[in-house]
Coordinates of C-alpha atoms in Angstrom, one line a residue:
X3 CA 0.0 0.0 0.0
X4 CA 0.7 3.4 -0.6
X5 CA 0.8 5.5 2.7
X6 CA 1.3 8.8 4.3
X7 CA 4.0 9.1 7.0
X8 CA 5.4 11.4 9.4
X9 CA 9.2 11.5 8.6
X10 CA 11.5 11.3 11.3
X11 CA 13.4 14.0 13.0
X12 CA 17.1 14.4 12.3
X13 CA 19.1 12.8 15.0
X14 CA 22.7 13.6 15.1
X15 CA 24.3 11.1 13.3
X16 CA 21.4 11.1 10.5
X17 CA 20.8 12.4 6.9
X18 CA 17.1 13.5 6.0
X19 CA 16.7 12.2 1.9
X20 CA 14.4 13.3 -0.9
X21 CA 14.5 9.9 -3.0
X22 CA 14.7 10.7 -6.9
X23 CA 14.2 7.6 -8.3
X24 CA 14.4 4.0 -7.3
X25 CA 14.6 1.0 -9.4
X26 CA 12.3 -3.0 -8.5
X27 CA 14.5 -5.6 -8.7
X28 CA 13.8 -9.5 -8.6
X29 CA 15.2 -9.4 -4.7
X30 CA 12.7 -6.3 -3.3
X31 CA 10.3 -9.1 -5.2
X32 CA 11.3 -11.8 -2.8
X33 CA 11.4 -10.0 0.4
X34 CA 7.8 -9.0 -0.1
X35 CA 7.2 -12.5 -0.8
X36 CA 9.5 -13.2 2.1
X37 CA 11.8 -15.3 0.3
X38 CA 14.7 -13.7 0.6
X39 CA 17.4 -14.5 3.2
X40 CA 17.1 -11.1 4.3
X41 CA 14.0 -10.1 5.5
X42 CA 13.1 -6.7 7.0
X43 CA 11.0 -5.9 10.4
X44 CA 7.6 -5.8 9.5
X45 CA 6.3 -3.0 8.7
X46 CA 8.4 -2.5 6.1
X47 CA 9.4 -0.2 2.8
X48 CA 10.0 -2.0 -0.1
X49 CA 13.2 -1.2 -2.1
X50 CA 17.2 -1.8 -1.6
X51 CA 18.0 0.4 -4.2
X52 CA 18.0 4.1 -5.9
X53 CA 19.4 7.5 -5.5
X54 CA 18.1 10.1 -3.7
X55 CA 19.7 13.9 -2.8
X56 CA 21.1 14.7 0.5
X57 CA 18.6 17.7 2.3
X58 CA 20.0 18.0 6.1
X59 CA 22.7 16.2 8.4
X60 CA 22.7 15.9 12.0
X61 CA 25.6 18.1 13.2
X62 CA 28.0 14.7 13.9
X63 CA 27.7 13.7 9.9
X64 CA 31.5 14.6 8.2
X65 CA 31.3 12.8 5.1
X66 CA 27.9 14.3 3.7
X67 CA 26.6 17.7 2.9
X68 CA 23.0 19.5 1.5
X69 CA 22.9 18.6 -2.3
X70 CA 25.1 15.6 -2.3
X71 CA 23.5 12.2 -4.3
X72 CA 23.5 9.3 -2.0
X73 CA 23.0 5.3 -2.7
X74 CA 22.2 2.9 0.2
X75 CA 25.3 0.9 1.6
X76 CA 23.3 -1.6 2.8
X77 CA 20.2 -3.7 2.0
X78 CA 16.6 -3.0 3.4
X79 CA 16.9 0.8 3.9
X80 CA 13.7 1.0 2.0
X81 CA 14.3 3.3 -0.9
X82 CA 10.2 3.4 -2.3
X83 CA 9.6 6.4 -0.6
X84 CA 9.6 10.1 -1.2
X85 CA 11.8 11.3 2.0
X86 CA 13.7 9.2 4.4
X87 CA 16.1 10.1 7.2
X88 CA 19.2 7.6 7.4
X89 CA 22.0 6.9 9.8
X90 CA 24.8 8.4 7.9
X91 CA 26.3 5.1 7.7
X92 CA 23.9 3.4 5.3
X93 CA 24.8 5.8 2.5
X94 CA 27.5 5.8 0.4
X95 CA 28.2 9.3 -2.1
X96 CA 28.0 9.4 -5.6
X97 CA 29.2 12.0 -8.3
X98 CA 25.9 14.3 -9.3
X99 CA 27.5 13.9 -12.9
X100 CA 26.0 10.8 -13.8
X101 CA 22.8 10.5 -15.1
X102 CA 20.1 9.7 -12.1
X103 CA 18.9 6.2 -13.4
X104 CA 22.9 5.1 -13.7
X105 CA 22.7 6.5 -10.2
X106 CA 19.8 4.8 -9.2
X107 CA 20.5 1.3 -10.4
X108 CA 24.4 1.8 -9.8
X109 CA 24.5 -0.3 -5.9
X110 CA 23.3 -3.8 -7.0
X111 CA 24.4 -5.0 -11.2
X112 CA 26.9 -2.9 -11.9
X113 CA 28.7 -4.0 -8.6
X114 CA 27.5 -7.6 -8.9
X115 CA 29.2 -7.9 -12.7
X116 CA 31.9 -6.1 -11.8
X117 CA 32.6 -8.4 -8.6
X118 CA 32.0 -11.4 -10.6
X119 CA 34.3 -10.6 -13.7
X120 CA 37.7 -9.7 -11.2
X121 CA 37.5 -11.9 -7.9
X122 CA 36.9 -15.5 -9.4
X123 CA 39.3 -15.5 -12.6
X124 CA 42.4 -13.2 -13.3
X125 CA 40.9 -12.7 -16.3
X126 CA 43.3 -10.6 -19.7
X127 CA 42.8 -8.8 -22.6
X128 CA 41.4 -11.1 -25.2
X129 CA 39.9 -13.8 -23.1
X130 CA 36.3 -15.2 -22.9
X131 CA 33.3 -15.4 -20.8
X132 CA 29.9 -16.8 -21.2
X133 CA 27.0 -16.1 -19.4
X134 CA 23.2 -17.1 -19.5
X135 CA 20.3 -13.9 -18.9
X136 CA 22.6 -12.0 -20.6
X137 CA 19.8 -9.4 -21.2
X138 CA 19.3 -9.0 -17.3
X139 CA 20.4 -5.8 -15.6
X140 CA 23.1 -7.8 -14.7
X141 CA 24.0 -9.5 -17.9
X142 CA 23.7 -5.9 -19.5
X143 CA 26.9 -4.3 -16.9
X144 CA 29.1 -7.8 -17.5
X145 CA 28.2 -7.4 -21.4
X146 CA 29.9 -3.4 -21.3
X147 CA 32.1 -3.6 -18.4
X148 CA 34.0 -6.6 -19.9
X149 CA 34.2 -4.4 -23.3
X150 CA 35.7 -2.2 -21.5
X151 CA 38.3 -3.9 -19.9
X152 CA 38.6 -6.1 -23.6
X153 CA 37.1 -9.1 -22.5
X154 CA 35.1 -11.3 -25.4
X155 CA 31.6 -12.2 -24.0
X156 CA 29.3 -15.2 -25.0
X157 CA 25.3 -14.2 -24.1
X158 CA 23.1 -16.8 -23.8
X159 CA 19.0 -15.2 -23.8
X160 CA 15.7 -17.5 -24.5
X161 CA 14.4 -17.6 -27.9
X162 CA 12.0 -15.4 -27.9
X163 CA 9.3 -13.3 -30.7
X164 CA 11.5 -10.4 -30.6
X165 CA 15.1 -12.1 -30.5
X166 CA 16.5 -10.2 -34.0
X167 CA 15.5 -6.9 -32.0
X168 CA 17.3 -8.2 -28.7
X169 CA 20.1 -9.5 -29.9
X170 CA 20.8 -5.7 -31.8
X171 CA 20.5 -4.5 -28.6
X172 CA 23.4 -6.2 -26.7
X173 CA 25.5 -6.3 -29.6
X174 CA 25.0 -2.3 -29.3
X175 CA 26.3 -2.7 -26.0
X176 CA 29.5 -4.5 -27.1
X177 CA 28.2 -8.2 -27.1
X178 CA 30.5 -10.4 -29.0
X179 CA 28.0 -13.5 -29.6
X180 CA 24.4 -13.8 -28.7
X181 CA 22.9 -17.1 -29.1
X182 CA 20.0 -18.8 -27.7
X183 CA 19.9 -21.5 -25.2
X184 CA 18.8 -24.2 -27.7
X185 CA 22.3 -22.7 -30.3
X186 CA 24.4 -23.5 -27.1
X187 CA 23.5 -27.5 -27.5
X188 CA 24.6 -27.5 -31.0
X189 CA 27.6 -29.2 -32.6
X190 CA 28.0 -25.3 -34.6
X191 CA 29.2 -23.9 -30.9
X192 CA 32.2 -25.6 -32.3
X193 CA 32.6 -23.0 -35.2
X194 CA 32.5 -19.9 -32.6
X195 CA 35.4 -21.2 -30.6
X196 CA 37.4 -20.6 -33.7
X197 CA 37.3 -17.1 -33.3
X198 CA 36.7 -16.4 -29.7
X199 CA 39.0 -18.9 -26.5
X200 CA 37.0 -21.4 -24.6
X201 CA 35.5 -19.2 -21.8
X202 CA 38.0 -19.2 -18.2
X203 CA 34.3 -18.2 -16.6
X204 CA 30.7 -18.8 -16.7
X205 CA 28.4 -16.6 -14.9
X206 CA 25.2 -18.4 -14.1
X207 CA 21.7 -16.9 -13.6
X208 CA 19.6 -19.4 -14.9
X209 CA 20.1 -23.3 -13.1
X210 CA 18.5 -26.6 -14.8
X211 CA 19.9 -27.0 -17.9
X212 CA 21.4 -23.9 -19.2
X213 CA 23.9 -24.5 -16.5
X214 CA 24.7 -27.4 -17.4
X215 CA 25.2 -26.6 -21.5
X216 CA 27.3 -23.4 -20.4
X217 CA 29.3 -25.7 -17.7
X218 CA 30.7 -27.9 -21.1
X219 CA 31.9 -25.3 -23.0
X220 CA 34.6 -24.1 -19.9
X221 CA 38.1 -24.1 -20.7
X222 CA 39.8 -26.7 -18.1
X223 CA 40.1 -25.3 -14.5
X224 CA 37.7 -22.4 -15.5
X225 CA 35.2 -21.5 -12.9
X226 CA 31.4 -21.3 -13.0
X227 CA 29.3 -18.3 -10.7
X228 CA 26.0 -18.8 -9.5
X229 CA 24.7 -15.5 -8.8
X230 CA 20.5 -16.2 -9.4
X231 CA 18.0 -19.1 -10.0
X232 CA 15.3 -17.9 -12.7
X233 CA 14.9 -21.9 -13.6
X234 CA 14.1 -22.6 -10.2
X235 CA 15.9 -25.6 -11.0
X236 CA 19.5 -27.1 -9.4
X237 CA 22.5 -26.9 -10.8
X238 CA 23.4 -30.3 -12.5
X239 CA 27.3 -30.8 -12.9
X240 CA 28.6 -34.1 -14.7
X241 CA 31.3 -35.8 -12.9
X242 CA 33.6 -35.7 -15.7
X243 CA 33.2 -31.8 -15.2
X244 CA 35.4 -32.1 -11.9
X245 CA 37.5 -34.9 -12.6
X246 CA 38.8 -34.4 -16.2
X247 CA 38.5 -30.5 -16.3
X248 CA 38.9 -29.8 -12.4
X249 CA 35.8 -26.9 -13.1
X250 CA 35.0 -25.0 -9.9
X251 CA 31.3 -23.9 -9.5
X252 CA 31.3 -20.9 -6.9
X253 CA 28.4 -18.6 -5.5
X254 CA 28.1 -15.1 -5.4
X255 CA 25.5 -12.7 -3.4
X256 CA 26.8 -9.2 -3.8
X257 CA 25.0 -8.4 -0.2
X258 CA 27.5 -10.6 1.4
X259 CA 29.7 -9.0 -0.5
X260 CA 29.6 -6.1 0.9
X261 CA 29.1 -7.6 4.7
X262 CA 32.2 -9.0 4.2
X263 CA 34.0 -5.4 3.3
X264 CA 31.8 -3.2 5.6
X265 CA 35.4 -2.0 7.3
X266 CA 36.8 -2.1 4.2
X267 CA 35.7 1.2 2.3
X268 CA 38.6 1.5 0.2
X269 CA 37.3 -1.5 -1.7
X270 CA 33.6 0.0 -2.4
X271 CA 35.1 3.8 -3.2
X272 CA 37.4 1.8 -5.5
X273 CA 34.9 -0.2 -6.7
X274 CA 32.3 2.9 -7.2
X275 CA 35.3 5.2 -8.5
X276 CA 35.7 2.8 -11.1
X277 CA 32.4 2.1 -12.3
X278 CA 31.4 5.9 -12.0
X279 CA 34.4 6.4 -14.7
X280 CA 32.9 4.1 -17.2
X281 CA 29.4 5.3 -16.6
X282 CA 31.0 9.2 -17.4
X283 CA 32.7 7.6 -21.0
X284 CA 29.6 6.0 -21.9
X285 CA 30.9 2.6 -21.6
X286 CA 28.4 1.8 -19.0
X287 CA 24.6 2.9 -19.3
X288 CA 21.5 2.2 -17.5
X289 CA 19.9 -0.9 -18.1
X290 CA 16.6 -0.4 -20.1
X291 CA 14.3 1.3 -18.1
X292 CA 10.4 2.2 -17.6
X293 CA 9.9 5.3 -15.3
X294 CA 6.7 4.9 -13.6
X295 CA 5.4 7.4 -11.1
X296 CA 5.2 6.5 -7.4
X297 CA 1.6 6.4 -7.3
X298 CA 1.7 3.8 -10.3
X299 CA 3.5 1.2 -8.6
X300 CA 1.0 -1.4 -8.6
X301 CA 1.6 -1.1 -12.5
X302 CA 5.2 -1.2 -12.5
X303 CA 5.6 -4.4 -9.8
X304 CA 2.9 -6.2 -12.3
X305 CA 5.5 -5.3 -15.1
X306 CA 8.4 -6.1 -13.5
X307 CA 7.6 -9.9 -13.1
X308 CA 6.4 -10.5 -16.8
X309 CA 8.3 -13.1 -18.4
X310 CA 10.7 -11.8 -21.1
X311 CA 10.0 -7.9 -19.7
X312 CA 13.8 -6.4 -20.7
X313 CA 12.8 -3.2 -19.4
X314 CA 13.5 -2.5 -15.8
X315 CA 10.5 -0.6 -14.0
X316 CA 12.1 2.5 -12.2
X317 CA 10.1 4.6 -9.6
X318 CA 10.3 8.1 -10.1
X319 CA 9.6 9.6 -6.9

């Protein structure tokens, strides 16, 4: 439900926020459903991500001002709302020269691909990756952050009635192949390894048997990421996988990643320094995205679980 509340007074060590814009991801999905492994105190606001501009800080906040852009360090802050006031420790910075929906959907894919393509594989100039829902948010940052650092990518989508239109689309981002999941079973795959290396890394999205086609077509010792489950299926590995081509299937939840570095900020600023840079050359956009007013989000949740939907709803608030 949509409701009115009285917004909190500014403690000390808080930031008061007028929310911009704030994207629906697959995740706020599941927490509502309460299938996430995180779950917030009920009641709740939806959201864990968007941007929003800095209004007041308590007089013990030193590293944000009036007018600043913020993003949430952390997930449940609840960003589906007009104003919020936050400890100043839940929000991390971010340049105002960006545009606001690179901004807003800058905290969870971008980080997630950009995690994913340096901490598993010391990946070079020149070498391969393949991935399945390459059209995802997330597939769309690995697809142009990869370009950018000259990694080949493989993108594996479902067929679909609009595939000639989709598969434009990433190339325009700097996709190397697109091919569907039923292309990935076929002896051809054979033909596209002549001009691009066996993949070193497979980032996995999917489960059931796109894994398992992706997982075959590793170079030996190359490692596999499960970062989602769209499938709803498990991931099915063939013995001869591990013993003959020692393949190592990993995990990867970008919250924990950042759990796991919450005293570490020099690895986030690095992180966001970085991806801010491409986002300024246009080497990194937005994903695809529907604004939808606030008062429209019934609309835009609706939307944002449609099968095939390669537009991410964004609430403009």
């Amino acid at each position: 439900r949509l409701k009115d509340l009285e917004v909190a007074e500014v403690g000390d060590s808080d930031v008061r926020v007028k929310m911009l814009a704030a994207p629906i991801n697959p995740a706020d999905i599941n927490m509502i459903q309460g299938t996430y492994p995180i779950l917030s105190p009920l009641p709740a606001v939806g959201g864990n991500e968007g941007v929003g501009e800095v209004l007041e800080v308590g007089r013990r906040v030193a590293s944000l001002k009036p007018g600043d852009w913020v993003i949430p360090a952390i997930t449940t802050l609840g960003t589906w709302r007009t104003w919020g006031v936050f400890p100043e420790e839940t929000l991390v910075k971010v340049p105002r020269d960006i545009p606001v929906l690179s901004a807003a959907t800058l905290s969870v894919n971008p980080c997630t691909a950009y995690r994913m393509l340096t901490d598993f594989q010391k990946l070079a100039p020149g070498d391969s990756i393949i991935q399945n829902a390459a059209n995802s948010a997330v597939g769309q940052a690995v697809i142009q952050i990869a370009k950018a650092f000259g990694i080949k990518t493989i993108n594996v989508v479902r067929d679909r009635p609009d595939l000639p239109k989709l598969v434009e689309r990433l190339m325009a981002l700097g996709a190397d192949h697109v091919i569907t999941e039923e292309m990935l079973r076929k002896p051809e795959m054979k033909d596209l390894f002549k001009s691009v290396p066996k993949p070193r890394l497979a980032l996995n999205c999917v489960g059931g048997k796109s894994t398992t086609e992706m997982l075959r077509h590793l170079q030996p010792k190359g490692t596999m990421v499960t970062y989602g489950g769209m499938a709803k299926q498990p991931v099915t590995v063939p013995v001869s996988a591990f013993i003959f081509r020692d393949v190592e299937l990993r995990g990867f939840w970008v919250t924990q990643w950042k759990k796991d570095h919450a005293q570490d900020q020099e690895s986030l600023t690095s992180m966001m320094d970085t991806l801010c840079q491409l986002i300024r050359r246009g080497q990194l956009t937005a994903p695809v995205c529907t604004e939808v007013p606030l008062q429209d989000y019934k609309a835009a949740l609706e939307a944002s679980m449609k099968p095939f939907i390669s537009s991410k709803q964004i609430l403009i608030l």
